[in-house]
XYZ file of N, CA and C in Angstrom:
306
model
N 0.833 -1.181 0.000
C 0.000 0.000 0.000
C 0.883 1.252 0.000
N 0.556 2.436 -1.228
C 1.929 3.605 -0.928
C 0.835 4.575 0.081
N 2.051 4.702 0.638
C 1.721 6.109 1.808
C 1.182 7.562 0.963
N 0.407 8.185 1.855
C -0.182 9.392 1.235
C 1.243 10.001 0.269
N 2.229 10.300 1.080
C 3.412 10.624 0.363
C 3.730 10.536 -0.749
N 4.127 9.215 -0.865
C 3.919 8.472 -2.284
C 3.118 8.762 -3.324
N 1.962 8.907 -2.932
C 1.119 9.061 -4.186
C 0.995 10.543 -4.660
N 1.296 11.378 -3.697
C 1.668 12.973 -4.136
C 2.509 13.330 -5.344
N 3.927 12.658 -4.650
C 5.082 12.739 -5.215
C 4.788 11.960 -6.473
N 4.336 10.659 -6.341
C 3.818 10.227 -8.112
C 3.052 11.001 -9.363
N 2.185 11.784 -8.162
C 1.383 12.679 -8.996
C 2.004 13.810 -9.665
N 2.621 14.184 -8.394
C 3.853 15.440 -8.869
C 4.833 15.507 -10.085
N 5.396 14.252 -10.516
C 6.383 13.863 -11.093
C 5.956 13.218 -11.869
N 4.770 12.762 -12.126
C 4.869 11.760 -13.201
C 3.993 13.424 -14.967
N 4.698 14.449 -14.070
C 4.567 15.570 -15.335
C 5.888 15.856 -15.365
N 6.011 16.913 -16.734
C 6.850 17.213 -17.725
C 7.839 18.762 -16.258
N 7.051 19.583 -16.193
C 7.771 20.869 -15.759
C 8.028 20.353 -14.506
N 7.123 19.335 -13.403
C 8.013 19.731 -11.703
C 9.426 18.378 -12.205
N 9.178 17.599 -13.199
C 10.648 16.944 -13.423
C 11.505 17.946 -13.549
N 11.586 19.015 -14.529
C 12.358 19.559 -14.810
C 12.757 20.988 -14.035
N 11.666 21.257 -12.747
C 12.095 21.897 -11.901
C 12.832 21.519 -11.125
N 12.922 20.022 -10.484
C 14.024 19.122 -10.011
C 14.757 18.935 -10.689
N 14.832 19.238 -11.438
C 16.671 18.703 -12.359
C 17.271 20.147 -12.174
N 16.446 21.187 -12.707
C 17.168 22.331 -12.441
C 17.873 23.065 -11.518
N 17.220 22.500 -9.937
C 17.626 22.780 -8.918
C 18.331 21.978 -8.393
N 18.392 20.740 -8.735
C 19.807 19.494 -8.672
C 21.058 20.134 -9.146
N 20.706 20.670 -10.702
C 21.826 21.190 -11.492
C 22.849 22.592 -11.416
N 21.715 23.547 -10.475
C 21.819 24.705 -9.936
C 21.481 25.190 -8.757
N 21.638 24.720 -7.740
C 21.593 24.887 -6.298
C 21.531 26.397 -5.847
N 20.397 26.778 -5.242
C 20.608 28.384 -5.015
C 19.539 29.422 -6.004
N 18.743 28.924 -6.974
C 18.258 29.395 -7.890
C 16.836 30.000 -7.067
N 16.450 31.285 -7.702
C 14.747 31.667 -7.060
C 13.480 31.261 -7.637
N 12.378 31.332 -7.794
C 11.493 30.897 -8.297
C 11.107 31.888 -10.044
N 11.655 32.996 -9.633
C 12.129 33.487 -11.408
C 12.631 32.793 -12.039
N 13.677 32.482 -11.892
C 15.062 31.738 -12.406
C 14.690 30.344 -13.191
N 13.984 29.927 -11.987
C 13.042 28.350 -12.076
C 12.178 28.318 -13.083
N 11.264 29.478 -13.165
C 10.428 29.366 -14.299
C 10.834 29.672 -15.421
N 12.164 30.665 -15.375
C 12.594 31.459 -16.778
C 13.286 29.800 -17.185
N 14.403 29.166 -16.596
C 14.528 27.796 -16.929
C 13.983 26.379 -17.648
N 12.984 26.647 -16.848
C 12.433 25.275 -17.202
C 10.801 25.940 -18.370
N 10.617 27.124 -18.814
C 9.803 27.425 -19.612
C 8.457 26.899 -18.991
N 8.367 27.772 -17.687
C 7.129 27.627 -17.023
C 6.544 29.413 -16.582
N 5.069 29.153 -16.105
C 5.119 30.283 -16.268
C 5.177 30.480 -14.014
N 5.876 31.983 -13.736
C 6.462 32.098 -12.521
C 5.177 31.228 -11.287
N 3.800 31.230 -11.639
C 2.952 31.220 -10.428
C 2.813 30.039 -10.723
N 3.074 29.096 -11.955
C 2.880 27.634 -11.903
C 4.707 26.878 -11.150
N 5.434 27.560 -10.966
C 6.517 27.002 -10.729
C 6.840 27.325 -8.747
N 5.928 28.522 -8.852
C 5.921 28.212 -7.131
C 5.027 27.448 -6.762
N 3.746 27.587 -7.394
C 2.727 25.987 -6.909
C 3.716 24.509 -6.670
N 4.802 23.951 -7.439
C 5.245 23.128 -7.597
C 6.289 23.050 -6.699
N 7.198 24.547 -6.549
C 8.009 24.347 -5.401
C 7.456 23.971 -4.179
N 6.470 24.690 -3.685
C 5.913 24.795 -2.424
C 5.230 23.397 -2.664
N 4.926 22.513 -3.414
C 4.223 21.251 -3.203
C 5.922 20.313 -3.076
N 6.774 20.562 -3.628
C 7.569 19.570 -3.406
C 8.511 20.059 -1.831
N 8.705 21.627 -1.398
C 8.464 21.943 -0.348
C 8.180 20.727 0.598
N 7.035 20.932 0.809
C 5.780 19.741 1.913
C 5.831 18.657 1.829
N 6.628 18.064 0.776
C 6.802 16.950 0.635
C 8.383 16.422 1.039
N 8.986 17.650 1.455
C 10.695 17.257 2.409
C 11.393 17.380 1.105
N 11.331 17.545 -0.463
C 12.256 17.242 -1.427
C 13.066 18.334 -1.266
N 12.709 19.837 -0.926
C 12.895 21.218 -1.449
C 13.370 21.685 0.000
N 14.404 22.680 0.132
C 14.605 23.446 0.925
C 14.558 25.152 1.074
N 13.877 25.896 1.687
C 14.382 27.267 0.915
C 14.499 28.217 1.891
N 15.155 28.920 1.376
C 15.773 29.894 2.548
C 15.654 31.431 1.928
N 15.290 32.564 2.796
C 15.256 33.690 2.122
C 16.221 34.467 1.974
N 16.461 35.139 1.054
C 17.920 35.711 0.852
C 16.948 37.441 0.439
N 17.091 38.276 1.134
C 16.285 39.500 0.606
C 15.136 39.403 0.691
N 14.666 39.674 -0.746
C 13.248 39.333 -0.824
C 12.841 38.663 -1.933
N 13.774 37.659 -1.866
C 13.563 35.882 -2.892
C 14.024 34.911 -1.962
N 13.040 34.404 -2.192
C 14.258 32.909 -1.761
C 14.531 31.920 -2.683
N 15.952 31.315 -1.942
C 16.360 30.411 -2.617
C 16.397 28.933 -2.675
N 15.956 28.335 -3.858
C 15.983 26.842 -3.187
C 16.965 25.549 -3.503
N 16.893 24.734 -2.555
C 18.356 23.693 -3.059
C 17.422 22.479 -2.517
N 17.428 21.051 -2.602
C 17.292 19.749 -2.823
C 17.659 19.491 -0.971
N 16.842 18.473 -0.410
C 17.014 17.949 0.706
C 18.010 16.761 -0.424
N 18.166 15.651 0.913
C 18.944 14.478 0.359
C 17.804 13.423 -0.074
N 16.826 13.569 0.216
C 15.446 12.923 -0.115
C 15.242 13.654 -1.890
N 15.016 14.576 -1.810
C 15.125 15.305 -2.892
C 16.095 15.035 -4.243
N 17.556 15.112 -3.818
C 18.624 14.978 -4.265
C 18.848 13.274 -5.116
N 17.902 12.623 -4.010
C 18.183 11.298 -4.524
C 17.150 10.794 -5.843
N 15.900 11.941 -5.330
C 15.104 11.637 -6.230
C 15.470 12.239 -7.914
N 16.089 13.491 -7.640
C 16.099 14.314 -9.242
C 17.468 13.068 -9.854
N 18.393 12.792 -9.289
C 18.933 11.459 -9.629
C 18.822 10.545 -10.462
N 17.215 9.777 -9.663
C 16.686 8.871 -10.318
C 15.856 9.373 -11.429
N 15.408 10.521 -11.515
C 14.895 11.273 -12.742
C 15.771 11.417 -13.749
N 16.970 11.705 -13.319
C 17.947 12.187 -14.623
C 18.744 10.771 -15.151
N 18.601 9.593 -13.729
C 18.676 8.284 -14.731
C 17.615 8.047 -15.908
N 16.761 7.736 -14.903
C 15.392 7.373 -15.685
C 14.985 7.953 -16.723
N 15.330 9.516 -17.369
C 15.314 9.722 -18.239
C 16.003 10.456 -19.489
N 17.331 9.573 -18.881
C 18.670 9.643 -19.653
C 18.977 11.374 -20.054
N 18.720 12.142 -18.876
C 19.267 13.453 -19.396
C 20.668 13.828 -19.282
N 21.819 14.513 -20.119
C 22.541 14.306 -20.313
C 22.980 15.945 -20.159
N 23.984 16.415 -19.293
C 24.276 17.869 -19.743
C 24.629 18.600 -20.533
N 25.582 17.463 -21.627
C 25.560 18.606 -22.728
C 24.686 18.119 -23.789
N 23.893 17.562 -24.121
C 22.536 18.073 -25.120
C 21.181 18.417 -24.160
N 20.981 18.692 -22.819
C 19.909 19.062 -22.552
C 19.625 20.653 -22.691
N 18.220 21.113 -22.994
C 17.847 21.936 -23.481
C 17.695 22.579 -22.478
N 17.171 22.226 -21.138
C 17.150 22.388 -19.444
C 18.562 23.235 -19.148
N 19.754 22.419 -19.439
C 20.868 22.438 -18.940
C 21.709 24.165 -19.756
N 21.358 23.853 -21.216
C 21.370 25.687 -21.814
C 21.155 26.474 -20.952
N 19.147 26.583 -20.768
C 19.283 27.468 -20.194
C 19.124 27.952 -18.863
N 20.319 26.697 -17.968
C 20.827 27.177 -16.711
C 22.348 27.807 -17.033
N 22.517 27.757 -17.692
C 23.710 28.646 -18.280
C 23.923 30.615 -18.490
């Protein structure tokens, strides 16, 4: 039986942009929720819905720096964008993600 947890995080991830908001913040540690959306070609209020859900779910950490904050990967987190970037063979130099964290 998966724990409420589980089935969040399935729900969460089994889409296109919060994958690639976890890879981005795997790939770039420190990034704000601008950054996140200008990145991953989301738009800014759909990419904090997603932080703040992976937030609550222990993946996300964030801390305020001014008046942004910034976010970086728990080790729960860390392990997961991992198995994402196994699982779907992303590669840094042809990802399109990985440009434009550049």
């Amino acid at each position: 039986m998966k724990s409420k947890t589980q089935s969040k995080a399935r729900e969460l991830f089994l889409k296109d942009k919060p994958t690639e908001i976890a890879i981005a913040v795997k790939r770039k540690p420190s990034l704000n929720a601008r950054k996140i959306s200008e990145t991953t070609d989301t738009t800014y209020s759909h990419a904090v819905r997603v932080l703040n859900k992976m937030e609550k779910l222990d993946l996300l950490n964030s801390k305020r720096k001014g008046r942004s904050k910034k976010y970086s990967l728990t080790e729960k987190g860390d392990k997961l964008s991992e198995g994402l970037i196994e699982t779907f063979g992303i590669s840094p130099k042809d990802s399109e993600l990985e440009r434009n964290l550049d």
